[in-house]
mmCIF file of C-alpha atoms and ligand atoms in Angstrom:
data_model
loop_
_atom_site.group_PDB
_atom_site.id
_atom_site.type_symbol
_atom_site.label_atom_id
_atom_site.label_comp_id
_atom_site.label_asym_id
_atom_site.label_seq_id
_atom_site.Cartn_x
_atom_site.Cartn_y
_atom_site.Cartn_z
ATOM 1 C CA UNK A 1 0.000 0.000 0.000
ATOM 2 C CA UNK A 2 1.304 3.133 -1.169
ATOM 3 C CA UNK A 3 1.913 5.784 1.780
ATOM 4 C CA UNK A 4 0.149 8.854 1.863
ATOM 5 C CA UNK A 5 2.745 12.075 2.893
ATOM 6 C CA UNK A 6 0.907 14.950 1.376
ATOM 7 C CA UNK A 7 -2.474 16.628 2.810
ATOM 8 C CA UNK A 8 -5.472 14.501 2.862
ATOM 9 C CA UNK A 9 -8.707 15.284 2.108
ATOM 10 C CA UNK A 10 -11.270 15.552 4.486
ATOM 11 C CA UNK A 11 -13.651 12.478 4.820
ATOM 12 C CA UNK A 12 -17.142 12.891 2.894
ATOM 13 C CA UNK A 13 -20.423 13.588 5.144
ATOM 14 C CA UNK A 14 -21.932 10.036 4.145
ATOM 15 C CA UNK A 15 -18.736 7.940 5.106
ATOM 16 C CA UNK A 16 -20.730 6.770 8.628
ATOM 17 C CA UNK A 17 -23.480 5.231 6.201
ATOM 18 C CA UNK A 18 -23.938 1.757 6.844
ATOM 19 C CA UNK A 19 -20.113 1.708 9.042
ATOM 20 C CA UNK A 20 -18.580 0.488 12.066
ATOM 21 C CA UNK A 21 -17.251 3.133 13.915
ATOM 22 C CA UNK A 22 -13.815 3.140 15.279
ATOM 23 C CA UNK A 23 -12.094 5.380 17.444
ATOM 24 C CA UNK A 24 -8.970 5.940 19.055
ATOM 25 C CA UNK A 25 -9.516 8.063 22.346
ATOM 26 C CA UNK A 26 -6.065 9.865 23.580
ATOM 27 C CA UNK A 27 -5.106 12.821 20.587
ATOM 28 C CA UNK A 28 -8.449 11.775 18.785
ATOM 29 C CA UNK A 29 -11.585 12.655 21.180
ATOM 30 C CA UNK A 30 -9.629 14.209 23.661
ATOM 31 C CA UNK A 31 -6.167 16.515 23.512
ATOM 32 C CA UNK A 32 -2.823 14.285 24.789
ATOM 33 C CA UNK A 33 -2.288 15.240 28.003
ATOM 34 C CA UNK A 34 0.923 15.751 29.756
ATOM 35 C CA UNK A 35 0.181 12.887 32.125
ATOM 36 C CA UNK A 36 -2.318 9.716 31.642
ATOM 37 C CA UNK A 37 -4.517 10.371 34.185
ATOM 38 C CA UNK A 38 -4.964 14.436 32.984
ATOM 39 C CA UNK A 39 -7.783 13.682 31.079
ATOM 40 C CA UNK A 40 -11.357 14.000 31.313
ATOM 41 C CA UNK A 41 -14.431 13.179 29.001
ATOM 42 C CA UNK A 42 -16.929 16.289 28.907
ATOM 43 C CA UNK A 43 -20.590 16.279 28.384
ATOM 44 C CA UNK A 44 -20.259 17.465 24.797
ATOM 45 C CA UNK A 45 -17.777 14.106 23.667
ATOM 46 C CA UNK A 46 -20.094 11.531 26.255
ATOM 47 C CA UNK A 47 -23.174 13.082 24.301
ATOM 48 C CA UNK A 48 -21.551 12.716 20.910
ATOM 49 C CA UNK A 49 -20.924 9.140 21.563
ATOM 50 C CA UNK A 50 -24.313 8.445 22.831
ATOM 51 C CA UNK A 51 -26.164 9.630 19.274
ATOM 52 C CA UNK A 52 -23.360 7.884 17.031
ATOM 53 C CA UNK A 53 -23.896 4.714 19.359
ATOM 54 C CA UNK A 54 -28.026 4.959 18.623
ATOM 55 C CA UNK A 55 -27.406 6.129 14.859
ATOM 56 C CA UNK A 56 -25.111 3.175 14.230
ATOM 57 C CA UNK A 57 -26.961 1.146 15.601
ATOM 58 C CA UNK A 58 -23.777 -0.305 18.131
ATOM 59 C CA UNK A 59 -21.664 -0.392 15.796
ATOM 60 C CA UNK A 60 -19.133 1.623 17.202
ATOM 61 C CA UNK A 61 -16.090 1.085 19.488
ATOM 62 C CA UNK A 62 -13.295 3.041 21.287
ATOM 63 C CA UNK A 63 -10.095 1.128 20.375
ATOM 64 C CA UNK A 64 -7.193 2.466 23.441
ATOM 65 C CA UNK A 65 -3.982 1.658 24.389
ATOM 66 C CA UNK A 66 -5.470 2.381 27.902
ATOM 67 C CA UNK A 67 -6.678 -0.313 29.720
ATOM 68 C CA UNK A 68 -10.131 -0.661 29.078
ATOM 69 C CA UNK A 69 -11.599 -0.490 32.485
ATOM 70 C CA UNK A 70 -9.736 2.436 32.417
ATOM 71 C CA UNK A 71 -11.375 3.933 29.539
ATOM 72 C CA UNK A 72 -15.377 2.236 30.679
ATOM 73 C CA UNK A 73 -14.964 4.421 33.775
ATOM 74 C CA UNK A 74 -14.216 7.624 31.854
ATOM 75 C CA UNK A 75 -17.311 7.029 30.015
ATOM 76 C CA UNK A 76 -19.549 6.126 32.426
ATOM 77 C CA UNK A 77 -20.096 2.422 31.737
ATOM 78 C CA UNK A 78 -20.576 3.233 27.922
ATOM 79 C CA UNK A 79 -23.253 0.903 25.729
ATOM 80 C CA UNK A 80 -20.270 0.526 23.428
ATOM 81 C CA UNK A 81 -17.851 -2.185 22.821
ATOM 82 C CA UNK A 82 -14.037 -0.906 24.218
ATOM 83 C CA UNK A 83 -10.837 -2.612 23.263
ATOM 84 C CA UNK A 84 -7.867 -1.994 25.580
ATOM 85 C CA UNK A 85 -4.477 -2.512 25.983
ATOM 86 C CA UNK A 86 -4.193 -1.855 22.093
ATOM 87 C CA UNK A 87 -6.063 -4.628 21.516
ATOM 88 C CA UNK A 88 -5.213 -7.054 24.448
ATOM 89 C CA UNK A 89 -8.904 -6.411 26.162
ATOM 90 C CA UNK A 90 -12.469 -6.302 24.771
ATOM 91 C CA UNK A 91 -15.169 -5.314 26.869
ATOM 92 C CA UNK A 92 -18.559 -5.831 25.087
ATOM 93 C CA UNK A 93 -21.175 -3.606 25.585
ATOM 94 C CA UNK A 94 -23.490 -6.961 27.004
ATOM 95 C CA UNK A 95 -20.339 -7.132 29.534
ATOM 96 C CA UNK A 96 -18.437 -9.821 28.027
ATOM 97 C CA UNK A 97 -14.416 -9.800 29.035
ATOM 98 C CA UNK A 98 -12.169 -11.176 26.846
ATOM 99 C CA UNK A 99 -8.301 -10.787 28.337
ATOM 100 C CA UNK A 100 -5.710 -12.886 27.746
ATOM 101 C CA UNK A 101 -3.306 -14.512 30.671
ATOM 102 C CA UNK A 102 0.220 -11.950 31.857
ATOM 103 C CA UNK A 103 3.409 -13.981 31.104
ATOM 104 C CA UNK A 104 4.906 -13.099 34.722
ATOM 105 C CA UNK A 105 7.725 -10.576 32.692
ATOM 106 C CA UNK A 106 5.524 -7.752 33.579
ATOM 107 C CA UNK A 107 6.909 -7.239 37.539
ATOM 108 C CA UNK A 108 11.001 -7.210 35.885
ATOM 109 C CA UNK A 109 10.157 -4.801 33.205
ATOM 110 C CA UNK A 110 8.492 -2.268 35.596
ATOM 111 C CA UNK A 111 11.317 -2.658 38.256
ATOM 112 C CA UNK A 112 13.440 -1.861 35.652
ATOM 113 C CA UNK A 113 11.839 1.150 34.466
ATOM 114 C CA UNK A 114 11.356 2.087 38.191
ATOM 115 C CA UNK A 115 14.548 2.767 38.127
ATOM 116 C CA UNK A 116 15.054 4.807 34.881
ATOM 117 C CA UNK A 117 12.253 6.618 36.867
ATOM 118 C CA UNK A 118 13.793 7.442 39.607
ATOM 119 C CA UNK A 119 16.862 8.658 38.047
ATOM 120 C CA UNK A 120 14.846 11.443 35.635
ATOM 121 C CA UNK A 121 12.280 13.927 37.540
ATOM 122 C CA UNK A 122 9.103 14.204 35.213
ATOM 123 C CA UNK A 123 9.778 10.933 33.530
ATOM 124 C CA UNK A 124 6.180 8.899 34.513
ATOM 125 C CA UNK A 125 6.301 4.787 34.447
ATOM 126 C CA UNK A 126 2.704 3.679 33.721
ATOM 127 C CA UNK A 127 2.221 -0.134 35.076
ATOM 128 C CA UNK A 128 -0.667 -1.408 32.378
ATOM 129 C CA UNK A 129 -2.606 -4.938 32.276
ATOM 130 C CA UNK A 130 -0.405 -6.082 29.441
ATOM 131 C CA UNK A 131 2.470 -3.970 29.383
ATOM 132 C CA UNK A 132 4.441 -0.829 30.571
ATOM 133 C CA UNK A 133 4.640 2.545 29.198
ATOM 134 C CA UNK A 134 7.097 5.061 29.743
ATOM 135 C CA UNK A 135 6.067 8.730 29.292
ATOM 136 C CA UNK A 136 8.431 11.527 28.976
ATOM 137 C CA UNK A 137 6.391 14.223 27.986
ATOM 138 C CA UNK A 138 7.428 16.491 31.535
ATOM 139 C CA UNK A 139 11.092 14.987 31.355
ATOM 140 C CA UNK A 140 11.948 15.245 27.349
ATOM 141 C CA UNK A 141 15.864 14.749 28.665
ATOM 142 C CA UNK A 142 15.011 11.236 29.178
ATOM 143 C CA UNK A 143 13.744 10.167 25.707
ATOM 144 C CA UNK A 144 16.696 9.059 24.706
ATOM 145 C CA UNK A 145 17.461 6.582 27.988
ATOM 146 C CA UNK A 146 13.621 5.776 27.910
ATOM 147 C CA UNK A 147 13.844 4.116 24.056
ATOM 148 C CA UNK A 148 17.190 2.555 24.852
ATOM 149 C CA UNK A 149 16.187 0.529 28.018
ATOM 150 C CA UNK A 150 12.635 -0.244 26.094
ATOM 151 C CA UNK A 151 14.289 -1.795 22.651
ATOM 152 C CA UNK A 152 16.940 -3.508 25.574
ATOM 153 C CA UNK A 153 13.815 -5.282 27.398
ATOM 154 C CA UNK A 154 11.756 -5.806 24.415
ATOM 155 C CA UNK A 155 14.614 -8.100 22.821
ATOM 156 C CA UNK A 156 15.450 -9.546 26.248
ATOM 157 C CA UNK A 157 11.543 -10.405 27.125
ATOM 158 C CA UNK A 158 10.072 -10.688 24.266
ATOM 159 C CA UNK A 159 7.782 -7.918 24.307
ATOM 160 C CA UNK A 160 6.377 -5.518 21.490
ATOM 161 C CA UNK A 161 8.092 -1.889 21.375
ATOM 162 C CA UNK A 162 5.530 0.493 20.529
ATOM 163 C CA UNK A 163 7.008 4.225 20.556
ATOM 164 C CA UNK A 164 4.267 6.664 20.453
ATOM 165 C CA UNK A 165 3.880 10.854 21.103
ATOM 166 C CA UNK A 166 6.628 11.125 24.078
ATOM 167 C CA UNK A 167 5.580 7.623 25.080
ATOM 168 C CA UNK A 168 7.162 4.261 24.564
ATOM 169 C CA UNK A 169 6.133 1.188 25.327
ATOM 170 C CA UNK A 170 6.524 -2.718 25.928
ATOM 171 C CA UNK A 171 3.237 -5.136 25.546
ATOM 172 C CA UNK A 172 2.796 -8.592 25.660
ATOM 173 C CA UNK A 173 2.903 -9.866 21.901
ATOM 174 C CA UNK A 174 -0.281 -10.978 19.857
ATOM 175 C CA UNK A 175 -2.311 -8.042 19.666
ATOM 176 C CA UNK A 176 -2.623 -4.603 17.552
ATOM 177 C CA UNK A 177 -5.002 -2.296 16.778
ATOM 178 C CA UNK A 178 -5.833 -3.716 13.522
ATOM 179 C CA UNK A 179 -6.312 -7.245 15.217
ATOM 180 C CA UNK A 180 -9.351 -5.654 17.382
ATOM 181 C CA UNK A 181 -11.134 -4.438 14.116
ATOM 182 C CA UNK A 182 -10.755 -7.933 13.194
ATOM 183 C CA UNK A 183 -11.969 -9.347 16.485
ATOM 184 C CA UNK A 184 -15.050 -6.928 16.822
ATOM 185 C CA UNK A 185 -16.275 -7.291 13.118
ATOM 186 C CA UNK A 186 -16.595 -11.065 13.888
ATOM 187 C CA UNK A 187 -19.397 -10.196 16.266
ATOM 188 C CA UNK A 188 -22.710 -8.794 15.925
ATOM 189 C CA UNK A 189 -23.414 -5.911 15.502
ATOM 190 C CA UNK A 190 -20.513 -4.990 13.375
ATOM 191 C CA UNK A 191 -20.393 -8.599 11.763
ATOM 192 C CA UNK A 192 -20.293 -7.212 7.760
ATOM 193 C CA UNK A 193 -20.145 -3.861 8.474
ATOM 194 C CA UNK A 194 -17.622 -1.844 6.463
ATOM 195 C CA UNK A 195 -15.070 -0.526 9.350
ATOM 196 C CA UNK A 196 -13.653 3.084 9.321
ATOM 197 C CA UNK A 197 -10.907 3.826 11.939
ATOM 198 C CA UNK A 198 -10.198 7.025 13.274
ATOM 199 C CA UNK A 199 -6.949 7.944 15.429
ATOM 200 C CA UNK A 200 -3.768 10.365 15.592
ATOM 201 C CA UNK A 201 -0.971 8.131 16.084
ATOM 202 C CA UNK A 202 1.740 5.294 15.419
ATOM 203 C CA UNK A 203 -0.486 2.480 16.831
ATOM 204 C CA UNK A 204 -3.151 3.606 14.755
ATOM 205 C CA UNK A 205 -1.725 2.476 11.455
ATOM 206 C CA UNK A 206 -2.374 -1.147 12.038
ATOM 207 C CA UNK A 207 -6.235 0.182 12.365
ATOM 208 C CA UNK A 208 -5.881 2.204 9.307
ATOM 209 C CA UNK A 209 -4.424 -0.635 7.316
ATOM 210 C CA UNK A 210 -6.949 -3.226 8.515
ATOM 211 C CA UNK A 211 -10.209 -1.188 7.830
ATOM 212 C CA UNK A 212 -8.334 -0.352 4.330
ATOM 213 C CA UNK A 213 -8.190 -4.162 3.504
ATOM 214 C CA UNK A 214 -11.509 -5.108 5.105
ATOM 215 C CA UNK A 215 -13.169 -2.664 2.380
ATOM 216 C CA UNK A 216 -13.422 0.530 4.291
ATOM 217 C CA UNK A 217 -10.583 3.367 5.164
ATOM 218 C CA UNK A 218 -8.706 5.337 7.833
ATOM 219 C CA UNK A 219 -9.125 8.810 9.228
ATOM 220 C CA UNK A 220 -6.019 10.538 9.867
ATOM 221 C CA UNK A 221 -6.179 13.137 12.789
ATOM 222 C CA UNK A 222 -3.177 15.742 12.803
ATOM 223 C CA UNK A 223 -0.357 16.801 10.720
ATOM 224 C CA UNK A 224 -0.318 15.430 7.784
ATOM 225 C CA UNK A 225 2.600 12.148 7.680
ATOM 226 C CA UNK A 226 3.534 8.834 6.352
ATOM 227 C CA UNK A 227 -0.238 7.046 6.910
ATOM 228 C CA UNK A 228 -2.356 4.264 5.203
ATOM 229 C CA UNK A 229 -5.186 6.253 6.643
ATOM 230 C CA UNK A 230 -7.036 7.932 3.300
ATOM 231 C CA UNK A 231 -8.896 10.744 5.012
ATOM 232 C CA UNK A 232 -7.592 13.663 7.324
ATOM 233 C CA UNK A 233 -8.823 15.860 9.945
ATOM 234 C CA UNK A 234 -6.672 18.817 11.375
ATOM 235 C CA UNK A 235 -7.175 18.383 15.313
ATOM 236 C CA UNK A 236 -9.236 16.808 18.038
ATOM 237 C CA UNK A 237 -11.767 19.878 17.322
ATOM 238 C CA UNK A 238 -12.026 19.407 13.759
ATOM 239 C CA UNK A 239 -12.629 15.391 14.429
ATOM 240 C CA UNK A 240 -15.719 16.181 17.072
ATOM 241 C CA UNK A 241 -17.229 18.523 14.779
ATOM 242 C CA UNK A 242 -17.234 16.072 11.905
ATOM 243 C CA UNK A 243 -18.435 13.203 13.511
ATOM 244 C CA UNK A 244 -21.501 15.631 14.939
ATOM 245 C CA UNK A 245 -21.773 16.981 11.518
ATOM 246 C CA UNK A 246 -21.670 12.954 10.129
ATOM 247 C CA UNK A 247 -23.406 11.625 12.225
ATOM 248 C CA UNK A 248 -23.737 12.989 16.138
ATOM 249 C CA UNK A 249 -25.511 16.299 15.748
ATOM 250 C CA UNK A 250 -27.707 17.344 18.293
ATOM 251 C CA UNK A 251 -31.143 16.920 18.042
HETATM 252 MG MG1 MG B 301 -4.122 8.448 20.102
#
Protein backbone atom coordinates (compact mmCIF):
# COMPACT_ATOMS: atom_id res chain seq x y z
CA UNK A 1 0.00 0.00 0.00
CA UNK A 2 1.30 3.13 -1.17
CA UNK A 3 1.91 5.78 1.78
CA UNK A 4 0.15 8.85 1.86
CA UNK A 5 2.74 12.08 2.89
CA UNK A 6 0.91 14.95 1.38
CA UNK A 7 -2.47 16.63 2.81
CA UNK A 8 -5.47 14.50 2.86
CA UNK A 9 -8.71 15.28 2.11
CA UNK A 10 -11.27 15.55 4.49
CA UNK A 11 -13.65 12.48 4.82
CA UNK A 12 -17.14 12.89 2.89
CA UNK A 13 -20.42 13.59 5.14
CA UNK A 14 -21.93 10.04 4.14
CA UNK A 15 -18.74 7.94 5.11
CA UNK A 16 -20.73 6.77 8.63
CA UNK A 17 -23.48 5.23 6.20
CA UNK A 18 -23.94 1.76 6.84
CA UNK A 19 -20.11 1.71 9.04
CA UNK A 20 -18.58 0.49 12.07
CA UNK A 21 -17.25 3.13 13.92
CA UNK A 22 -13.82 3.14 15.28
CA UNK A 23 -12.09 5.38 17.44
CA UNK A 24 -8.97 5.94 19.05
CA UNK A 25 -9.52 8.06 22.35
CA UNK A 26 -6.07 9.87 23.58
CA UNK A 27 -5.11 12.82 20.59
CA UNK A 28 -8.45 11.77 18.79
CA UNK A 29 -11.59 12.65 21.18
CA UNK A 30 -9.63 14.21 23.66
CA UNK A 31 -6.17 16.51 23.51
CA UNK A 32 -2.82 14.29 24.79
CA UNK A 33 -2.29 15.24 28.00
CA UNK A 34 0.92 15.75 29.76
CA UNK A 35 0.18 12.89 32.12
CA UNK A 36 -2.32 9.72 31.64
CA UNK A 37 -4.52 10.37 34.18
CA UNK A 38 -4.96 14.44 32.98
CA UNK A 39 -7.78 13.68 31.08
CA UNK A 40 -11.36 14.00 31.31
CA UNK A 41 -14.43 13.18 29.00
CA UNK A 42 -16.93 16.29 28.91
CA UNK A 43 -20.59 16.28 28.38
CA UNK A 44 -20.26 17.47 24.80
CA UNK A 45 -17.78 14.11 23.67
CA UNK A 46 -20.09 11.53 26.25
CA UNK A 47 -23.17 13.08 24.30
CA UNK A 48 -21.55 12.72 20.91
CA UNK A 49 -20.92 9.14 21.56
CA UNK A 50 -24.31 8.44 22.83
CA UNK A 51 -26.16 9.63 19.27
CA UNK A 52 -23.36 7.88 17.03
CA UNK A 53 -23.90 4.71 19.36
CA UNK A 54 -28.03 4.96 18.62
CA UNK A 55 -27.41 6.13 14.86
CA UNK A 56 -25.11 3.18 14.23
CA UNK A 57 -26.96 1.15 15.60
CA UNK A 58 -23.78 -0.31 18.13
CA UNK A 59 -21.66 -0.39 15.80
CA UNK A 60 -19.13 1.62 17.20
CA UNK A 61 -16.09 1.08 19.49
CA UNK A 62 -13.30 3.04 21.29
CA UNK A 63 -10.10 1.13 20.37
CA UNK A 64 -7.19 2.47 23.44
CA UNK A 65 -3.98 1.66 24.39
CA UNK A 66 -5.47 2.38 27.90
CA UNK A 67 -6.68 -0.31 29.72
CA UNK A 68 -10.13 -0.66 29.08
CA UNK A 69 -11.60 -0.49 32.49
CA UNK A 70 -9.74 2.44 32.42
CA UNK A 71 -11.37 3.93 29.54
CA UNK A 72 -15.38 2.24 30.68
CA UNK A 73 -14.96 4.42 33.78
CA UNK A 74 -14.22 7.62 31.85
CA UNK A 75 -17.31 7.03 30.01
CA UNK A 76 -19.55 6.13 32.43
CA UNK A 77 -20.10 2.42 31.74
CA UNK A 78 -20.58 3.23 27.92
CA UNK A 79 -23.25 0.90 25.73
CA UNK A 80 -20.27 0.53 23.43
CA UNK A 81 -17.85 -2.19 22.82
CA UNK A 82 -14.04 -0.91 24.22
CA UNK A 83 -10.84 -2.61 23.26
CA UNK A 84 -7.87 -1.99 25.58
CA UNK A 85 -4.48 -2.51 25.98
CA UNK A 86 -4.19 -1.86 22.09
CA UNK A 87 -6.06 -4.63 21.52
CA UNK A 88 -5.21 -7.05 24.45
CA UNK A 89 -8.90 -6.41 26.16
CA UNK A 90 -12.47 -6.30 24.77
CA UNK A 91 -15.17 -5.31 26.87
CA UNK A 92 -18.56 -5.83 25.09
CA UNK A 93 -21.18 -3.61 25.58
CA UNK A 94 -23.49 -6.96 27.00
CA UNK A 95 -20.34 -7.13 29.53
CA UNK A 96 -18.44 -9.82 28.03
CA UNK A 97 -14.42 -9.80 29.03
CA UNK A 98 -12.17 -11.18 26.85
CA UNK A 99 -8.30 -10.79 28.34
CA UNK A 100 -5.71 -12.89 27.75
CA UNK A 101 -3.31 -14.51 30.67
CA UNK A 102 0.22 -11.95 31.86
CA UNK A 103 3.41 -13.98 31.10
CA UNK A 104 4.91 -13.10 34.72
CA UNK A 105 7.73 -10.58 32.69
CA UNK A 106 5.52 -7.75 33.58
CA UNK A 107 6.91 -7.24 37.54
CA UNK A 108 11.00 -7.21 35.89
CA UNK A 109 10.16 -4.80 33.21
CA UNK A 110 8.49 -2.27 35.60
CA UNK A 111 11.32 -2.66 38.26
CA UNK A 112 13.44 -1.86 35.65
CA UNK A 113 11.84 1.15 34.47
CA UNK A 114 11.36 2.09 38.19
CA UNK A 115 14.55 2.77 38.13
CA UNK A 116 15.05 4.81 34.88
CA UNK A 117 12.25 6.62 36.87
CA UNK A 118 13.79 7.44 39.61
CA UNK A 119 16.86 8.66 38.05
CA UNK A 120 14.85 11.44 35.63
CA UNK A 121 12.28 13.93 37.54
CA UNK A 122 9.10 14.20 35.21
CA UNK A 123 9.78 10.93 33.53
CA UNK A 124 6.18 8.90 34.51
CA UNK A 125 6.30 4.79 34.45
CA UNK A 126 2.70 3.68 33.72
CA UNK A 127 2.22 -0.13 35.08
CA UNK A 128 -0.67 -1.41 32.38
CA UNK A 129 -2.61 -4.94 32.28
CA UNK A 130 -0.41 -6.08 29.44
CA UNK A 131 2.47 -3.97 29.38
CA UNK A 132 4.44 -0.83 30.57
CA UNK A 133 4.64 2.55 29.20
CA UNK A 134 7.10 5.06 29.74
CA UNK A 135 6.07 8.73 29.29
CA UNK A 136 8.43 11.53 28.98
CA UNK A 137 6.39 14.22 27.99
CA UNK A 138 7.43 16.49 31.53
CA UNK A 139 11.09 14.99 31.36
CA UNK A 140 11.95 15.25 27.35
CA UNK A 141 15.86 14.75 28.66
CA UNK A 142 15.01 11.24 29.18
CA UNK A 143 13.74 10.17 25.71
CA UNK A 144 16.70 9.06 24.71
CA UNK A 145 17.46 6.58 27.99
CA UNK A 146 13.62 5.78 27.91
CA UNK A 147 13.84 4.12 24.06
CA UNK A 148 17.19 2.55 24.85
CA UNK A 149 16.19 0.53 28.02
CA UNK A 150 12.63 -0.24 26.09
CA UNK A 151 14.29 -1.80 22.65
CA UNK A 152 16.94 -3.51 25.57
CA UNK A 153 13.82 -5.28 27.40
CA UNK A 154 11.76 -5.81 24.41
CA UNK A 155 14.61 -8.10 22.82
CA UNK A 156 15.45 -9.55 26.25
CA UNK A 157 11.54 -10.40 27.12
CA UNK A 158 10.07 -10.69 24.27
CA UNK A 159 7.78 -7.92 24.31
CA UNK A 160 6.38 -5.52 21.49
CA UNK A 161 8.09 -1.89 21.37
CA UNK A 162 5.53 0.49 20.53
CA UNK A 163 7.01 4.22 20.56
CA UNK A 164 4.27 6.66 20.45
CA UNK A 165 3.88 10.85 21.10
CA UNK A 166 6.63 11.12 24.08
CA UNK A 167 5.58 7.62 25.08
CA UNK A 168 7.16 4.26 24.56
CA UNK A 169 6.13 1.19 25.33
CA UNK A 170 6.52 -2.72 25.93
CA UNK A 171 3.24 -5.14 25.55
CA UNK A 172 2.80 -8.59 25.66
CA UNK A 173 2.90 -9.87 21.90
CA UNK A 174 -0.28 -10.98 19.86
CA UNK A 175 -2.31 -8.04 19.67
CA UNK A 176 -2.62 -4.60 17.55
CA UNK A 177 -5.00 -2.30 16.78
CA UNK A 178 -5.83 -3.72 13.52
CA UNK A 179 -6.31 -7.25 15.22
CA UNK A 180 -9.35 -5.65 17.38
CA UNK A 181 -11.13 -4.44 14.12
CA UNK A 182 -10.76 -7.93 13.19
CA UNK A 183 -11.97 -9.35 16.49
CA UNK A 184 -15.05 -6.93 16.82
CA UNK A 185 -16.27 -7.29 13.12
CA UNK A 186 -16.60 -11.06 13.89
CA UNK A 187 -19.40 -10.20 16.27
CA UNK A 188 -22.71 -8.79 15.92
CA UNK A 189 -23.41 -5.91 15.50
CA UNK A 190 -20.51 -4.99 13.37
CA UNK A 191 -20.39 -8.60 11.76
CA UNK A 192 -20.29 -7.21 7.76
CA UNK A 193 -20.14 -3.86 8.47
CA UNK A 194 -17.62 -1.84 6.46
CA UNK A 195 -15.07 -0.53 9.35
CA UNK A 196 -13.65 3.08 9.32
CA UNK A 197 -10.91 3.83 11.94
CA UNK A 198 -10.20 7.03 13.27
CA UNK A 199 -6.95 7.94 15.43
CA UNK A 200 -3.77 10.36 15.59
CA UNK A 201 -0.97 8.13 16.08
CA UNK A 202 1.74 5.29 15.42
CA UNK A 203 -0.49 2.48 16.83
CA UNK A 204 -3.15 3.61 14.75
CA UNK A 205 -1.72 2.48 11.45
CA UNK A 206 -2.37 -1.15 12.04
CA UNK A 207 -6.24 0.18 12.36
CA UNK A 208 -5.88 2.20 9.31
CA UNK A 209 -4.42 -0.63 7.32
CA UNK A 210 -6.95 -3.23 8.51
CA UNK A 211 -10.21 -1.19 7.83
CA UNK A 212 -8.33 -0.35 4.33
CA UNK A 213 -8.19 -4.16 3.50
CA UNK A 214 -11.51 -5.11 5.11
CA UNK A 215 -13.17 -2.66 2.38
CA UNK A 216 -13.42 0.53 4.29
CA UNK A 217 -10.58 3.37 5.16
CA UNK A 218 -8.71 5.34 7.83
CA UNK A 219 -9.12 8.81 9.23
CA UNK A 220 -6.02 10.54 9.87
CA UNK A 221 -6.18 13.14 12.79
CA UNK A 222 -3.18 15.74 12.80
CA UNK A 223 -0.36 16.80 10.72
CA UNK A 224 -0.32 15.43 7.78
CA UNK A 225 2.60 12.15 7.68
CA UNK A 226 3.53 8.83 6.35
CA UNK A 227 -0.24 7.05 6.91
CA UNK A 228 -2.36 4.26 5.20
CA UNK A 229 -5.19 6.25 6.64
CA UNK A 230 -7.04 7.93 3.30
CA UNK A 231 -8.90 10.74 5.01
CA UNK A 232 -7.59 13.66 7.32
CA UNK A 233 -8.82 15.86 9.94
CA UNK A 234 -6.67 18.82 11.37
CA UNK A 235 -7.17 18.38 15.31
CA UNK A 236 -9.24 16.81 18.04
CA UNK A 237 -11.77 19.88 17.32
CA UNK A 238 -12.03 19.41 13.76
CA UNK A 239 -12.63 15.39 14.43
CA UNK A 240 -15.72 16.18 17.07
CA UNK A 241 -17.23 18.52 14.78
CA UNK A 242 -17.23 16.07 11.90
CA UNK A 243 -18.43 13.20 13.51
CA UNK A 244 -21.50 15.63 14.94
CA UNK A 245 -21.77 16.98 11.52
CA UNK A 246 -21.67 12.95 10.13
CA UNK A 247 -23.41 11.63 12.23
CA UNK A 248 -23.74 12.99 16.14
CA UNK A 249 -25.51 16.30 15.75
CA UNK A 250 -27.71 17.34 18.29
CA UNK A 251 -31.14 16.92 18.04
MG1 LIG B 1 -4.12 8.45 20.10
Amino acid sequence: MDLQRTALPAPPMDLLQHASLFLDFDGTLVELAAQPDGVSVEDRLHDLLARLSIKLEGRIAIISGRPAAQVRKLFRDPPFAIAGSHGHELYWPDGRIVTPTNDGQHDSLLTQMRQLEDRHPGLIVEDKPFGVALHYRLAPQAGDDCIHLAKRLATEKGYQLQTGKMVVELMLPGADKGEAVIALLSQAPMAGARPIFVGDDDTDEAGFRMATRLGGAGILVGAPRATAAVFGLDDVDATLRWLEAAGGAAP
